[in-house]
PDB file of C-alpha atoms and ligand atoms in Angstrom:
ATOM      1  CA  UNK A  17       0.000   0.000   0.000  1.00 87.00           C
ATOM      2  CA  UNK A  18       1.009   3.261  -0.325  1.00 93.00           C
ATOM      3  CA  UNK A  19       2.600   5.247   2.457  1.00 96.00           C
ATOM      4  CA  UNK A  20       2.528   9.018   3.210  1.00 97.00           C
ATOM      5  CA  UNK A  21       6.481   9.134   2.709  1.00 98.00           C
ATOM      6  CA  UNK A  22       5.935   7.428  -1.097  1.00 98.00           C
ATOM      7  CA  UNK A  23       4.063  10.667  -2.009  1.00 98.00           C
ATOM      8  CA  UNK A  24       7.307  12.903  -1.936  1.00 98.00           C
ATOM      9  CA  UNK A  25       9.229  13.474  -4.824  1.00 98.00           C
ATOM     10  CA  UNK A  26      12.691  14.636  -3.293  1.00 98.00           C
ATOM     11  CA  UNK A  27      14.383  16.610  -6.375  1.00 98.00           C
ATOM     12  CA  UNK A  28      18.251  16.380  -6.295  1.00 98.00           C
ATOM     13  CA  UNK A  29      19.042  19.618  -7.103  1.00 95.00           C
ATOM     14  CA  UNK A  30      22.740  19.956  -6.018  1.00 93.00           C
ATOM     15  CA  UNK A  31      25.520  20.695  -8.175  1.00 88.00           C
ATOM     16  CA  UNK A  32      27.830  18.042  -7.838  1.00 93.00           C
ATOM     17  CA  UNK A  33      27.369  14.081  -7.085  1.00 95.00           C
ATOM     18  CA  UNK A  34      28.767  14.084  -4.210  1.00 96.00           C
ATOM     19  CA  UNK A  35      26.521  16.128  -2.446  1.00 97.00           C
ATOM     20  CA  UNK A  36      23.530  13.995  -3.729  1.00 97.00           C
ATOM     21  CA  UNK A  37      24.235  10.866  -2.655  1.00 97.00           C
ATOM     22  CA  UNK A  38      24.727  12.703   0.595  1.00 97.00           C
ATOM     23  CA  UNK A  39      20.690  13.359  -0.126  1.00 98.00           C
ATOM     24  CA  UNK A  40      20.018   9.879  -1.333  1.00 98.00           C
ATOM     25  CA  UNK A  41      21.842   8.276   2.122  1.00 97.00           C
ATOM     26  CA  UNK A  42      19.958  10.281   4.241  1.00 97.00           C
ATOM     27  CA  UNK A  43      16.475  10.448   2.870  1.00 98.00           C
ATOM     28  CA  UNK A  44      15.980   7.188   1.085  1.00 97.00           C
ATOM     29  CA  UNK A  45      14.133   5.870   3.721  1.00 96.00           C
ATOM     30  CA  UNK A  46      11.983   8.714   4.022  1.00 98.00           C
ATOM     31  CA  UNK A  47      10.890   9.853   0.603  1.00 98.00           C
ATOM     32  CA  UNK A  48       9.304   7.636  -2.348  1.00 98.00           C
ATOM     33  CA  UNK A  49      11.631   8.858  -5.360  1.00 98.00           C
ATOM     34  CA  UNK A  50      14.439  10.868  -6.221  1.00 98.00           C
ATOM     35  CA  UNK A  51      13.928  13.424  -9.148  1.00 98.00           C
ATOM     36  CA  UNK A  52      17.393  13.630 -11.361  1.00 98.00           C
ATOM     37  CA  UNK A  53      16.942  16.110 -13.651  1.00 97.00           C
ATOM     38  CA  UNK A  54      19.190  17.690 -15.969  1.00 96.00           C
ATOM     39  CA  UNK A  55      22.236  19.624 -13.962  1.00 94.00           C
ATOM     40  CA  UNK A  56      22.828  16.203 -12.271  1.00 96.00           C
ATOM     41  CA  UNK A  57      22.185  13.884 -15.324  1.00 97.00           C
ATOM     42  CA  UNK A  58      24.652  15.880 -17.406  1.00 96.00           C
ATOM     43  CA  UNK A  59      27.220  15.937 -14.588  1.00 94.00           C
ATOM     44  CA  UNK A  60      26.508  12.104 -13.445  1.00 95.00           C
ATOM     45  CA  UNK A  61      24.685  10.418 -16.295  1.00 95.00           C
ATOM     46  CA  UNK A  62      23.231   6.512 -16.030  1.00 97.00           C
ATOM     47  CA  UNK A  63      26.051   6.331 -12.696  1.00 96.00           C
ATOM     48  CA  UNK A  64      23.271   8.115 -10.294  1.00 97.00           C
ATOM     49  CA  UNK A  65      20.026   6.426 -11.361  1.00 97.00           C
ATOM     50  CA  UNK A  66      22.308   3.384 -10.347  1.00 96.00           C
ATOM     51  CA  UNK A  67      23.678   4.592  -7.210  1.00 97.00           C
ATOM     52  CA  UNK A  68      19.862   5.500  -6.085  1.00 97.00           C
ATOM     53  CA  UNK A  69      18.467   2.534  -7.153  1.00 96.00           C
ATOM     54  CA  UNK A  70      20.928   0.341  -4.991  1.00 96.00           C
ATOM     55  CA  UNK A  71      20.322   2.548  -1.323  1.00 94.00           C
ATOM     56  CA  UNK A  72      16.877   1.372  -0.691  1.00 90.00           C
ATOM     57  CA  UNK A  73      13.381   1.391  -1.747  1.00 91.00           C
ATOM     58  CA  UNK A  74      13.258   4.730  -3.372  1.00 95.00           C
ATOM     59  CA  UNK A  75      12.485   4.860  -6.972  1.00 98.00           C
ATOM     60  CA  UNK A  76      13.726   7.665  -9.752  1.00 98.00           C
ATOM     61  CA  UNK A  77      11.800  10.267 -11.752  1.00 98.00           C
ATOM     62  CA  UNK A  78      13.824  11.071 -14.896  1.00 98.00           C
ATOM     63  CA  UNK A  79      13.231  15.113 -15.530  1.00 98.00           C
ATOM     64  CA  UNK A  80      15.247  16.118 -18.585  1.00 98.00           C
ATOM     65  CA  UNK A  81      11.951  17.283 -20.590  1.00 97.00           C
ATOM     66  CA  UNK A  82      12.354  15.579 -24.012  1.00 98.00           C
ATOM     67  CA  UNK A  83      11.295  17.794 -26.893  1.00 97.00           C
ATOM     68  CA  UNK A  84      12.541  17.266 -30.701  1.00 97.00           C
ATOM     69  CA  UNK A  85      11.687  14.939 -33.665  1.00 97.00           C
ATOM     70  CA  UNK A  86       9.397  12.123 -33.129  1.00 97.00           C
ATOM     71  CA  UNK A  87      11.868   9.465 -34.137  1.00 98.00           C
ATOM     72  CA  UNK A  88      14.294  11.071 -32.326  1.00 98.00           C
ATOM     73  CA  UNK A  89      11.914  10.954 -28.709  1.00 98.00           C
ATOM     74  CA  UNK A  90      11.566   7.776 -29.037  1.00 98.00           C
ATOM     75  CA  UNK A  91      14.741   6.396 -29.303  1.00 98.00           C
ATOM     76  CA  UNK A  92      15.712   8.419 -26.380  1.00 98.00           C
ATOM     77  CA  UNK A  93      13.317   7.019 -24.655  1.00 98.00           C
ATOM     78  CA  UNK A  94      14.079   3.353 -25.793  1.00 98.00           C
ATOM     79  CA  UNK A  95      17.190   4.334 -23.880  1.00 98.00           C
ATOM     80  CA  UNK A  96      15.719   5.836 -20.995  1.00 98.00           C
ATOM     81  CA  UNK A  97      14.070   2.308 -20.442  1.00 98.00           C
ATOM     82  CA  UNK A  98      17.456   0.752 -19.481  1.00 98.00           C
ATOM     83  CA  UNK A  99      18.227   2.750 -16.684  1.00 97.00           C
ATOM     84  CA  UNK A 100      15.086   1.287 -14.530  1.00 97.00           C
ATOM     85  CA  UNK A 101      13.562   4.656 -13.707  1.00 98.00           C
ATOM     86  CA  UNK A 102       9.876   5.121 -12.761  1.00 98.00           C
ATOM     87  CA  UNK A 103       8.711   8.357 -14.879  1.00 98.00           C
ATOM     88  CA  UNK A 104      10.814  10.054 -17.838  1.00 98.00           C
ATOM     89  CA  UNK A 105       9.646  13.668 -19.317  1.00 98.00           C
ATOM     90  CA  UNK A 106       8.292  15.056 -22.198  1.00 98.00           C
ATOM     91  CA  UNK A 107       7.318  18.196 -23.228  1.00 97.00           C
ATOM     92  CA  UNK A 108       3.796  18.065 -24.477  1.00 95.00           C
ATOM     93  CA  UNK A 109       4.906  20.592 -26.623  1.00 86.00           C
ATOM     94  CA  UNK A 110       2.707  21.148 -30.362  1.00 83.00           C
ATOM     95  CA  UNK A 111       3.488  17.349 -31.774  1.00 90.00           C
ATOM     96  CA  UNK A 112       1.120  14.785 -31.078  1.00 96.00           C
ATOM     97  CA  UNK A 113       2.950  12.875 -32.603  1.00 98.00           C
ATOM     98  CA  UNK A 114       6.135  13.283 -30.933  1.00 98.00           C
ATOM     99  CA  UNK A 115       3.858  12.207 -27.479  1.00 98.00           C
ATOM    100  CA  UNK A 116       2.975   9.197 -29.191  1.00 98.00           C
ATOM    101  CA  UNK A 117       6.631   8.717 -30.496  1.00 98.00           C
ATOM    102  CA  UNK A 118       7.663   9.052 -26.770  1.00 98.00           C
ATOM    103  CA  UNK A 119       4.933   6.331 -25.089  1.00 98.00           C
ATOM    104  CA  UNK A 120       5.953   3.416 -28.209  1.00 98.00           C
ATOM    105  CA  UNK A 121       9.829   3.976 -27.106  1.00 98.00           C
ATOM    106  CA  UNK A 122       8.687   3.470 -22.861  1.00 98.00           C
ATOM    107  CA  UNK A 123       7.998  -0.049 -24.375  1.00 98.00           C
ATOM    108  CA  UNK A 124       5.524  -0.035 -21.292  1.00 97.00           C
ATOM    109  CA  UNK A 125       8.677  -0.221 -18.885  1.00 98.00           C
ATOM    110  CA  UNK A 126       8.334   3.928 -18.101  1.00 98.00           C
ATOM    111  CA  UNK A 127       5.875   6.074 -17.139  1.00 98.00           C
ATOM    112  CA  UNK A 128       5.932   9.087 -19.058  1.00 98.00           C
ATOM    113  CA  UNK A 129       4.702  12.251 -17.957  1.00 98.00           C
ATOM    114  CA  UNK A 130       3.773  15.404 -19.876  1.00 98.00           C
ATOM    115  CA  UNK A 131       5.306  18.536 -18.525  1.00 95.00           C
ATOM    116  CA  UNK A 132       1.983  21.061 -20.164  1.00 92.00           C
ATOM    117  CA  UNK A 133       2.906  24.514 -19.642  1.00 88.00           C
ATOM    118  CA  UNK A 134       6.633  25.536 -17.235  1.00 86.00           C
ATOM    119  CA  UNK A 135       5.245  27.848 -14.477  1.00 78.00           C
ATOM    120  CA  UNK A 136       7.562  30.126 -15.538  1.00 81.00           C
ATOM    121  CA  UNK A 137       6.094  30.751 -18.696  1.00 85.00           C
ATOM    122  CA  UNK A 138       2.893  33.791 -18.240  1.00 85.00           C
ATOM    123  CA  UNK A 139       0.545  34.723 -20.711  1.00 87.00           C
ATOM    124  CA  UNK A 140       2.660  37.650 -22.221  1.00 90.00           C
ATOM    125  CA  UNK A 141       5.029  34.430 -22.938  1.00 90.00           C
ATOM    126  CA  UNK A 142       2.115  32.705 -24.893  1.00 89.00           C
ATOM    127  CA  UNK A 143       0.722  35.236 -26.603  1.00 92.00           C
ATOM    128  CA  UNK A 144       4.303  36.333 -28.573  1.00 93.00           C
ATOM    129  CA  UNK A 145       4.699  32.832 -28.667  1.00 91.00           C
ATOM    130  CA  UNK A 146       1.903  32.740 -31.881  1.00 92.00           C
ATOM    131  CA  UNK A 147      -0.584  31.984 -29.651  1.00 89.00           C
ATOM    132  CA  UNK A 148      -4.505  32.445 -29.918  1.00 89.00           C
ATOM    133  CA  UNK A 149      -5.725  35.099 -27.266  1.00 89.00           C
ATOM    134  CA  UNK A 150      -7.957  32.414 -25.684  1.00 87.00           C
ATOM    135  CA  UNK A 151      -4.771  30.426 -24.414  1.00 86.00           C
ATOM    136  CA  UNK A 152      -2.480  33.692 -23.746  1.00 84.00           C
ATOM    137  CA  UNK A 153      -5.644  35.152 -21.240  1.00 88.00           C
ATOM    138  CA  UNK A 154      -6.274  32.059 -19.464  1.00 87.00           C
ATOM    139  CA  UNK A 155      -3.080  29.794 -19.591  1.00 86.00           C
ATOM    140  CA  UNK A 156      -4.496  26.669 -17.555  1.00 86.00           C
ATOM    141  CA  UNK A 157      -7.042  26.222 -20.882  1.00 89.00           C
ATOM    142  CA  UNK A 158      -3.437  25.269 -22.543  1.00 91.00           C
ATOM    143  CA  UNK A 159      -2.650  23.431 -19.655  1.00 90.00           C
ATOM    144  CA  UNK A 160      -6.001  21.612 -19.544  1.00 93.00           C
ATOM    145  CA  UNK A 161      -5.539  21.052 -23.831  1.00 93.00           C
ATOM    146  CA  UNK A 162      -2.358  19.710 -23.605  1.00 95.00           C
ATOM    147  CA  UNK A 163      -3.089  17.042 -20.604  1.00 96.00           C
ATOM    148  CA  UNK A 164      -5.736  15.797 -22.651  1.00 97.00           C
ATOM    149  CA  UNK A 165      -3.298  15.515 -25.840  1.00 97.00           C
ATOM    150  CA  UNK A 166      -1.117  13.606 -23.087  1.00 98.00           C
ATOM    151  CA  UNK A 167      -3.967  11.269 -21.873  1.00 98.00           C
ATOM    152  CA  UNK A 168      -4.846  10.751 -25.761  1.00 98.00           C
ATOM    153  CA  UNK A 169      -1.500   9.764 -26.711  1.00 98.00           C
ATOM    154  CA  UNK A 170      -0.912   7.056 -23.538  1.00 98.00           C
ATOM    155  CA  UNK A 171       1.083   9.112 -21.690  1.00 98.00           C
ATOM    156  CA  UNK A 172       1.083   8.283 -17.856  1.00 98.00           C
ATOM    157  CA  UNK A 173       0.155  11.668 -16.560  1.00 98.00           C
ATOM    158  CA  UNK A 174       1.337  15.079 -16.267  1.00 98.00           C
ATOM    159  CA  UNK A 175       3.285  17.521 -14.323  1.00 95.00           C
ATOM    160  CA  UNK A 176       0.553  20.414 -13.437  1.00 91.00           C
ATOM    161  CA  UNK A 177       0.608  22.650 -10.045  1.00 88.00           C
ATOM    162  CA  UNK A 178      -1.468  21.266  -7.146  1.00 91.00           C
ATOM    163  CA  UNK A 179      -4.064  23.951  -7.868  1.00 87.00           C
ATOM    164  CA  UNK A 180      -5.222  22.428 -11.349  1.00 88.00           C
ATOM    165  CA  UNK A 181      -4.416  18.506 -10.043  1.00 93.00           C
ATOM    166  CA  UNK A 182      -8.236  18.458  -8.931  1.00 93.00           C
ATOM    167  CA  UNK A 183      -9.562  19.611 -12.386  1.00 93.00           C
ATOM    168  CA  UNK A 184      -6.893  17.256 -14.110  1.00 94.00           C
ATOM    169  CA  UNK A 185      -8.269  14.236 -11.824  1.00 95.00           C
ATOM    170  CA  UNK A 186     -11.991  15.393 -12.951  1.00 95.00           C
ATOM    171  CA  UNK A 187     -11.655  15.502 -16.504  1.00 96.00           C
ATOM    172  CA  UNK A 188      -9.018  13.231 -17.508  1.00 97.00           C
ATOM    173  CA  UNK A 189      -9.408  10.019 -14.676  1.00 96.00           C
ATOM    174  CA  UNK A 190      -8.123   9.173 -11.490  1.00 94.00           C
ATOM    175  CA  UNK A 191      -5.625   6.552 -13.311  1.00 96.00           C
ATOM    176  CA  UNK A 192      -4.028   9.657 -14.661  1.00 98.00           C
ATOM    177  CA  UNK A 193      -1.645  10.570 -12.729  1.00 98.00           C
ATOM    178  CA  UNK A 194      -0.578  14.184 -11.271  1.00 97.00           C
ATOM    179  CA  UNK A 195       2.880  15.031 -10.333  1.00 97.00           C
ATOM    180  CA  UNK A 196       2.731  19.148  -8.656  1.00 95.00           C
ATOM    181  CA  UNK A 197       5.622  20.542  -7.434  1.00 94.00           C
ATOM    182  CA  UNK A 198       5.053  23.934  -5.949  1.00 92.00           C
ATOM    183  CA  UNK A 199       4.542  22.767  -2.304  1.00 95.00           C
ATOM    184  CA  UNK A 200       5.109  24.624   0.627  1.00 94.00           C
ATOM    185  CA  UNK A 201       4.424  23.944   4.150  1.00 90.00           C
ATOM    186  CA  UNK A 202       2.704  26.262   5.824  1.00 82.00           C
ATOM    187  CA  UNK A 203       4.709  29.331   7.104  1.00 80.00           C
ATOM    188  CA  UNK A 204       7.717  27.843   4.574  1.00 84.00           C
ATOM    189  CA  UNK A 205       9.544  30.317   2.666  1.00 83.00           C
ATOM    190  CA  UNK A 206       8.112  30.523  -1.396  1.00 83.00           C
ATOM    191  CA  UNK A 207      11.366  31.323  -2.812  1.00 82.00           C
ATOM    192  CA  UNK A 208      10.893  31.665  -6.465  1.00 79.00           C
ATOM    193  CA  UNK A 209       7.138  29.456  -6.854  1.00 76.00           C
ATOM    194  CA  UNK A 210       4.162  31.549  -7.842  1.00 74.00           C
ATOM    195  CA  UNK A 211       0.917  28.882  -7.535  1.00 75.00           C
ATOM    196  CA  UNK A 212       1.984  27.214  -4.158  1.00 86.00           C
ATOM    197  CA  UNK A 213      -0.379  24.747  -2.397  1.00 92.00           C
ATOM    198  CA  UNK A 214       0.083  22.976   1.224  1.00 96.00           C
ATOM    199  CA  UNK A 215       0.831  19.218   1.142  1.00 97.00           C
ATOM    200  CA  UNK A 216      -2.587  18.795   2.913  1.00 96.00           C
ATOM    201  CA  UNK A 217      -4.494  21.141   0.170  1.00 96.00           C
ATOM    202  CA  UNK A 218      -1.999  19.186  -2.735  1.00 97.00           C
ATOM    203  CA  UNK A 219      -3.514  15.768  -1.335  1.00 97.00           C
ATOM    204  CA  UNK A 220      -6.907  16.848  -0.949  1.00 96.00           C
ATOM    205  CA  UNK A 221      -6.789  17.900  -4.375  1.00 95.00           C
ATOM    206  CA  UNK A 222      -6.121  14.740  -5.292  1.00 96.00           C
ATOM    207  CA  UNK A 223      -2.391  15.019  -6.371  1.00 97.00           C
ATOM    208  CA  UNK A 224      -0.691  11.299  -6.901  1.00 98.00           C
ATOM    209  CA  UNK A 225       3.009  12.700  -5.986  1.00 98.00           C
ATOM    210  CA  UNK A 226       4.187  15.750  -4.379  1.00 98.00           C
ATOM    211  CA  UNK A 227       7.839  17.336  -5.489  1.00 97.00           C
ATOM    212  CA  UNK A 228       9.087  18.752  -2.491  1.00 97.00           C
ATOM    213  CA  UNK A 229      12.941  20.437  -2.963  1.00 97.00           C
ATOM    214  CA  UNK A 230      13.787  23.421  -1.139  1.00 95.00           C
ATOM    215  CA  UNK A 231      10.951  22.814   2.168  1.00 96.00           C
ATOM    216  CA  UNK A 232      13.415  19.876   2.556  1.00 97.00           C
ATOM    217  CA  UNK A 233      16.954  20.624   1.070  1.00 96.00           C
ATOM    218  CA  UNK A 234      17.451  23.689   3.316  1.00 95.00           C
ATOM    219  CA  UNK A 235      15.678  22.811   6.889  1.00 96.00           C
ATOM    220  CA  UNK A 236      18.531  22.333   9.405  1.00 96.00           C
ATOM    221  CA  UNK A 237      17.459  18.828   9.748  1.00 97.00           C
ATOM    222  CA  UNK A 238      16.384  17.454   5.807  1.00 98.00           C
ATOM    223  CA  UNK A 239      14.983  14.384   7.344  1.00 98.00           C
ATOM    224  CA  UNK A 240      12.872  15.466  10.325  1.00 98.00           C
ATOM    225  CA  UNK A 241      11.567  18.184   6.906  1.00 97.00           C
ATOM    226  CA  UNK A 242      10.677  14.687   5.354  1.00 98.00           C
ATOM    227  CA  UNK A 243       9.374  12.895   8.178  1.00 97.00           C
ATOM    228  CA  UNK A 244       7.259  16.358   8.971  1.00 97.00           C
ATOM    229  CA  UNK A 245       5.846  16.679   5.474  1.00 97.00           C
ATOM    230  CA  UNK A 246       4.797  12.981   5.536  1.00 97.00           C
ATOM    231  CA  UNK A 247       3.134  13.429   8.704  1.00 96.00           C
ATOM    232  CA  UNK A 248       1.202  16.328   7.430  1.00 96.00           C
ATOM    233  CA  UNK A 249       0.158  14.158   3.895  1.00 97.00           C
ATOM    234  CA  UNK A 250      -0.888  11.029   6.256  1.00 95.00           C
ATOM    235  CA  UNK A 251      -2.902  13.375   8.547  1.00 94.00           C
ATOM    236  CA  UNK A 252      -4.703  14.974   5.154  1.00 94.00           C
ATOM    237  CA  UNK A 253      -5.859  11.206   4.427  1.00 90.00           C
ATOM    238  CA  UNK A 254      -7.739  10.952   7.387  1.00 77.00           C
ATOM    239  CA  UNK A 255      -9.560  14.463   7.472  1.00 69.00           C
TER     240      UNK A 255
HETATM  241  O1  C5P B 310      10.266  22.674  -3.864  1.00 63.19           O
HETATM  242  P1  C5P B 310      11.128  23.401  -4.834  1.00 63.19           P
HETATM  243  O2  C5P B 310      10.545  24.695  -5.323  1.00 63.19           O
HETATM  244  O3  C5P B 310      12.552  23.557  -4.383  1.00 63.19           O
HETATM  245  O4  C5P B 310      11.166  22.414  -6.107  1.00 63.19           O
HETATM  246  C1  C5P B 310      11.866  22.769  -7.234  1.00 63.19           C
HETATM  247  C2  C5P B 310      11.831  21.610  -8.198  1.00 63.19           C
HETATM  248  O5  C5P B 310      10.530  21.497  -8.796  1.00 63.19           O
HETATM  249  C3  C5P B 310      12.830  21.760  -9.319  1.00 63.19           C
HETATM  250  O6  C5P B 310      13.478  20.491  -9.495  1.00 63.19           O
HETATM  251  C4  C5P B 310      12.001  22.104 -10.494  1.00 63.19           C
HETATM  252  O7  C5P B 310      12.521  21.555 -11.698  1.00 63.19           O
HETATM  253  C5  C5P B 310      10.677  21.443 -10.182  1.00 63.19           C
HETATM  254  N1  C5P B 310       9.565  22.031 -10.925  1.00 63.19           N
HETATM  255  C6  C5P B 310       9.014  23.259 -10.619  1.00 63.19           C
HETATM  256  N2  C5P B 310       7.969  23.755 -11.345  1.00 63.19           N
HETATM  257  C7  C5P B 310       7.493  23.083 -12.371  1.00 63.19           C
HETATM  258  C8  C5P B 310       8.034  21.844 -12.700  1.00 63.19           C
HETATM  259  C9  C5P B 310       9.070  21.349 -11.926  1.00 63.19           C
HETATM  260  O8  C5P B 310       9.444  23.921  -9.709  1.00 63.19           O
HETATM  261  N3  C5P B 310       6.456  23.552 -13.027  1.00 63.19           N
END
């Protein structure tokens, strides 16, 4: 069954390898996954999926955010399915095709998630991008598009903020899974996140996995963080 602590996505941002296996020996017991994206990857390649995969029960969330030619995805993802890893990335992007491209090369052995819209993209961004006004005024209707061009194509889910995981759930299926970073604890600093939800309000909403960085990565004690933040998610199941 799933436990509180298999919620949190811990994301190793850190700049060199040493410091996260550091992360990886001290909160494998007490997060669900590790979330290598692509500062570490390009500094420690196939070596730290291995290394986290070996200290315990923790699994890996593969963030480097494919985007290019459809055959292209796919092969990358054909490789992406040797390294054992749980979810890869894709950016839903304007290809359906390239989606599709990207769930044939998982062979079924990853789940891949759409990354929709980047929070730090607004609707100025949009708009100059050559997009219609509709999508530039209210950006979640391009959110809400693209995770149903994910769903469509067989991808496993989508990366959306907590706030839209409830409408995601709604429209597109419990079975399709919502990964929301943004998450603060109460009274926790927002550093640089604009759309931040609790992990209570993020479970409530219905989110499947929670990426929790900073909250964790700077408290004085990363693991009581971890052990907090799961108490908080397990005490959200019962209210
Ligand atoms: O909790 P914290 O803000 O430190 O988490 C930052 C992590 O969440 C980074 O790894 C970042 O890539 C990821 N992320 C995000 N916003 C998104 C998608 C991913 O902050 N929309």
């Amino acid at each position: 069954m799933k436990q509180a602590k298999d919620y949190i996505i811990f994301p190793l941002d850190v700049p060199s390898e040493k410091e996260a296996k550091e992360y990886v020996r001290l909160l494998s017991d007490h997060v669900g996954m590790f979330k290598v994206g692509l500062e570490l990857f390009i500094r420690s390649g196939p070596d730290i999926i291995r290394f986290i995969r070996s200290s315990g029960a923790a699994r890996v969330f593969l963030d480097l955010k494919l985007h290019d030619i459809p055959a292209t995805v796919s092969r990358a993802m054909e490789r992406i399915t040797e390294l054992g890893v749980t979810f890869a990335t894709v950016h839903c992007g304007e290809s359906r095709e390239m989606l599709e491209a990207a769930v044939k090369g998982s062979l079924g052995k990853v789940g891949v998630l759409g990354v929709t819209v980047l929070t730090s993209v607004s609707g100025d961004d949009i708009l100059a991008a050559g997009f219609r006004e509709e999508f530039s005024s209210d950006v979640s209707e391009l959110v809400m598009k693209r995770a149903a061009m994910a769903r469509e194509t067989g991808c496993a889910g989508i990366v959306c903020s907590a706030l839209e995981a409830r409408a995601v759930r709604e429209n597109l299926g419990k079975d399709f899974v919502t990964v929301t970073p943004g998450i603060r604890p109460s009274g926790a600093e927002r550093n640089d996140q604009q759309r931040v939800a609790t992990p209570a309000l993020a479970i409530k909403n219905g989110a499947d996995y929670l990426v929790i960085g900073r909250p964790i990565r700077d408290a004085k004690d990363p693991r009581d963080a971890a052990v907090r933040i799961s108490e908080e998610i397990e005490s959200a199941f019962t209210d």
